[in-house]
mmCIF file of C-alpha atoms and ligand atoms in Angstrom:
data_model
loop_
_atom_site.group_PDB
_atom_site.id
_atom_site.type_symbol
_atom_site.label_atom_id
_atom_site.label_comp_id
_atom_site.label_asym_id
_atom_site.label_seq_id
_atom_site.Cartn_x
_atom_site.Cartn_y
_atom_site.Cartn_z
ATOM 1 C CA MET G 1 -18.313 -51.581 37.779
ATOM 2 C CA ASP G 2 -20.132 -49.803 34.504
ATOM 3 C CA SER G 3 -19.827 -52.852 32.387
ATOM 4 C CA CYS G 4 -21.095 -55.483 34.762
ATOM 5 C CA ILE G 5 -24.286 -56.839 33.886
ATOM 6 C CA PHE G 6 -25.139 -57.723 37.705
ATOM 7 C CA CYS G 7 -24.195 -54.213 38.706
ATOM 8 C CA LYS G 8 -26.643 -53.020 36.176
ATOM 9 C CA ILE G 9 -29.491 -55.252 37.712
ATOM 10 C CA ILE G 10 -28.524 -53.812 40.943
ATOM 11 C CA LYS G 11 -29.009 -50.236 39.736
ATOM 12 C CA GLY G 12 -32.065 -51.109 38.079
ATOM 13 C CA GLU G 13 -30.799 -50.595 34.392
ATOM 14 C CA ILE G 14 -31.755 -54.137 33.662
ATOM 15 C CA PRO G 15 -34.974 -55.693 34.931
ATOM 16 C CA CYS G 16 -34.928 -58.794 36.870
ATOM 17 C CA ASN G 17 -37.326 -60.914 38.715
ATOM 18 C CA LYS G 18 -36.430 -60.060 42.245
ATOM 19 C CA VAL G 19 -37.033 -62.552 45.027
ATOM 20 C CA TYR G 20 -35.433 -60.685 47.887
ATOM 21 C CA GLU G 21 -33.507 -57.261 48.505
ATOM 22 C CA ASP G 22 -32.000 -55.592 51.253
ATOM 23 C CA GLU G 23 -29.305 -52.958 51.663
ATOM 24 C CA LYS G 24 -26.335 -55.565 50.985
ATOM 25 C CA ILE G 25 -27.722 -58.054 48.693
ATOM 26 C CA LEU G 26 -30.140 -58.852 45.897
ATOM 27 C CA ALA G 27 -31.672 -62.300 44.994
ATOM 28 C CA PHE G 28 -33.480 -62.751 41.646
ATOM 29 C CA LYS G 29 -34.525 -65.580 39.315
ATOM 30 C CA ASP G 30 -31.925 -66.975 36.855
ATOM 31 C CA ILE G 31 -32.832 -66.235 33.310
ATOM 32 C CA SER G 32 -31.826 -69.582 32.213
ATOM 33 C CA PRO G 33 -33.150 -71.666 34.951
ATOM 34 C CA GLU G 34 -31.557 -75.282 35.310
ATOM 35 C CA ALA G 35 -34.102 -76.380 38.013
ATOM 36 C CA PRO G 36 -37.683 -75.630 38.775
ATOM 37 C CA VAL G 37 -36.240 -73.344 41.275
ATOM 38 C CA HIS G 38 -33.020 -71.458 40.426
ATOM 39 C CA ILE G 39 -32.384 -68.246 42.331
ATOM 40 C CA LEU G 40 -29.199 -66.046 42.173
ATOM 41 C CA ILE G 41 -27.977 -64.186 45.066
ATOM 42 C CA ILE G 42 -25.430 -61.344 44.838
ATOM 43 C CA PRO G 43 -23.690 -58.752 46.939
ATOM 44 C CA LYS G 44 -24.437 -55.138 46.086
ATOM 45 C CA LYS G 45 -20.958 -54.520 46.266
ATOM 46 C CA HIS G 46 -19.158 -55.627 43.261
ATOM 47 C CA ILE G 47 -16.662 -58.680 44.069
ATOM 48 C CA GLU G 48 -15.401 -60.251 40.960
ATOM 49 C CA SER G 49 -15.155 -63.707 42.366
ATOM 50 C CA LEU G 50 -14.679 -65.729 45.443
ATOM 51 C CA SER G 51 -11.106 -65.716 44.720
ATOM 52 C CA THR G 52 -10.910 -61.755 44.962
ATOM 53 C CA LEU G 53 -12.988 -61.884 48.488
ATOM 54 C CA GLU G 54 -11.528 -59.950 51.166
ATOM 55 C CA GLU G 55 -11.565 -60.236 54.815
ATOM 56 C CA ASP G 56 -13.825 -57.338 55.181
ATOM 57 C CA ASP G 57 -16.226 -59.333 52.843
ATOM 58 C CA LYS G 58 -16.923 -61.845 55.447
ATOM 59 C CA ASP G 59 -20.126 -60.303 56.797
ATOM 60 C CA VAL G 60 -21.961 -60.273 53.324
ATOM 61 C CA ILE G 61 -20.961 -63.956 52.894
ATOM 62 C CA SER G 62 -22.684 -65.012 56.293
ATOM 63 C CA HIS G 63 -25.713 -62.728 55.343
ATOM 64 C CA ILE G 64 -26.012 -64.336 52.004
ATOM 65 C CA PHE G 65 -26.138 -67.856 53.395
ATOM 66 C CA ILE G 66 -28.634 -66.861 56.050
ATOM 67 C CA LYS G 67 -30.781 -65.174 53.571
ATOM 68 C CA ALA G 68 -30.364 -68.260 51.190
ATOM 69 C CA LYS G 69 -31.805 -70.367 53.984
ATOM 70 C CA GLU G 70 -34.855 -67.934 54.028
ATOM 71 C CA ILE G 71 -35.223 -67.933 50.449
ATOM 72 C CA GLY G 72 -35.145 -71.706 50.231
ATOM 73 C CA GLU G 73 -38.044 -71.669 52.821
ATOM 74 C CA LYS G 74 -39.969 -69.023 50.784
ATOM 75 C CA MET G 75 -39.641 -70.972 47.727
ATOM 76 C CA GLY G 76 -40.845 -74.171 49.269
ATOM 77 C CA ILE G 77 -37.784 -76.185 48.649
ATOM 78 C CA ALA G 78 -36.470 -76.226 52.287
ATOM 79 C CA GLN G 79 -38.071 -79.546 53.021
ATOM 80 C CA SER G 80 -37.095 -81.382 49.855
ATOM 81 C CA GLY G 81 -33.524 -79.957 49.862
ATOM 82 C CA TYR G 82 -31.516 -77.727 47.541
ATOM 83 C CA ARG G 83 -27.829 -77.112 46.125
ATOM 84 C CA ILE G 84 -26.019 -73.900 46.456
ATOM 85 C CA VAL G 85 -23.289 -73.329 44.019
ATOM 86 C CA ASN G 86 -20.589 -70.753 43.400
ATOM 87 C CA ASN G 87 -18.536 -70.990 40.293
ATOM 88 C CA CYS G 88 -15.291 -69.477 40.426
ATOM 89 C CA GLY G 89 -13.154 -68.429 37.619
ATOM 90 C CA VAL G 90 -12.669 -70.006 34.115
ATOM 91 C CA ASP G 91 -12.347 -73.666 35.274
ATOM 92 C CA GLY G 92 -15.099 -73.077 37.810
ATOM 93 C CA GLY G 93 -17.346 -72.260 34.967
ATOM 94 C CA GLN G 94 -18.102 -68.678 36.051
ATOM 95 C CA THR G 95 -19.681 -66.587 33.165
ATOM 96 C CA VAL G 96 -20.587 -63.446 34.874
ATOM 97 C CA SER G 97 -17.628 -61.686 36.876
ATOM 98 C CA HIS G 98 -19.859 -60.460 39.858
ATOM 99 C CA MET G 99 -19.383 -63.181 42.362
ATOM 100 C CA HIS G 100 -22.733 -64.853 42.920
ATOM 101 C CA PHE G 101 -24.275 -67.925 44.557
ATOM 102 C CA HIS G 102 -26.908 -70.302 42.851
ATOM 103 C CA ILE G 103 -29.812 -71.784 44.817
ATOM 104 C CA LEU G 104 -31.221 -74.714 42.726
ATOM 105 C CA GLY G 105 -33.986 -76.995 44.018
ATOM 106 C CA GLY G 106 -37.324 -78.230 42.969
ATOM 107 C CA ARG G 107 -35.972 -81.567 41.439
ATOM 108 C CA SER G 108 -33.383 -84.293 42.227
ATOM 109 C CA LEU G 109 -30.067 -82.895 41.331
ATOM 110 C CA GLN G 110 -27.320 -85.088 40.111
ATOM 111 C CA TRP G 111 -23.951 -85.126 41.900
ATOM 112 C CA PRO G 112 -21.157 -84.607 40.758
ATOM 113 C CA PRO G 113 -22.491 -82.530 38.017
ATOM 114 C CA GLY G 114 -21.299 -82.986 34.496
HETATM 115 P P1 AMP W 201 -22.293 -68.379 36.148
HETATM 116 O O1 AMP W 201 -22.127 -69.371 35.124
HETATM 117 O O2 AMP W 201 -21.883 -69.069 37.459
HETATM 118 O O3 AMP W 201 -21.270 -67.262 36.234
HETATM 119 O O4 AMP W 201 -23.684 -68.092 36.390
HETATM 120 C C1 AMP W 201 -24.210 -66.924 35.722
HETATM 121 C C2 AMP W 201 -25.583 -67.152 35.825
HETATM 122 O O5 AMP W 201 -26.386 -65.767 35.317
HETATM 123 C C3 AMP W 201 -26.138 -67.919 34.635
HETATM 124 O O6 AMP W 201 -27.060 -69.195 35.197
HETATM 125 C C4 AMP W 201 -27.034 -67.163 33.598
HETATM 126 O O7 AMP W 201 -28.323 -67.821 33.319
HETATM 127 C C5 AMP W 201 -27.329 -66.054 34.659
HETATM 128 N N1 AMP W 201 -27.903 -64.753 34.115
HETATM 129 C C6 AMP W 201 -27.272 -64.109 33.146
HETATM 130 N N2 AMP W 201 -27.718 -62.931 32.902
HETATM 131 C C7 AMP W 201 -28.874 -62.856 33.690
HETATM 132 C C8 AMP W 201 -29.934 -62.050 33.739
HETATM 133 N N3 AMP W 201 -29.819 -60.608 32.984
HETATM 134 N N4 AMP W 201 -30.732 -62.255 34.855
HETATM 135 C C9 AMP W 201 -30.741 -63.346 35.391
HETATM 136 N N5 AMP W 201 -29.889 -64.198 35.205
HETATM 137 C C10 AMP W 201 -28.912 -63.954 34.481
HETATM 138 ZN ZN1 ZN W 202 -20.910 -55.956 39.353
#
């Protein structure tokens, strides 16, 4: 996807503050953090949103969650706790059309969010 900002980050055309990378996924710090720890985890495959996820993508989803757990440990928030968020589509507040999961932690987070 040529115009996708997260695909550009994956290709190295836009810089990011990388936290973790392997052949399937990339994790980097959110440019506009909502919490002391705010990491985005994205699949390297361009998947528009959770609503366009296909059966073949299930491995990358489980991989993202296993690595989210490890990133939580690495960032020092595993014990205090954290929230994983996926915004899907317009009503879900998704602003970047490349599926991503937010890891938020380092402070007490309200539920439900505003
Ligand atoms: P969402 O609203 O769920 O689509 O989240 C998109 C997130 O991407 C927002 O939290 C933005 O702050 C973040 N974001 C947008 N552009 C960048 C970028 N170049 N580097 C890091 N995070 C970004
Ligand atoms: Zn993309």
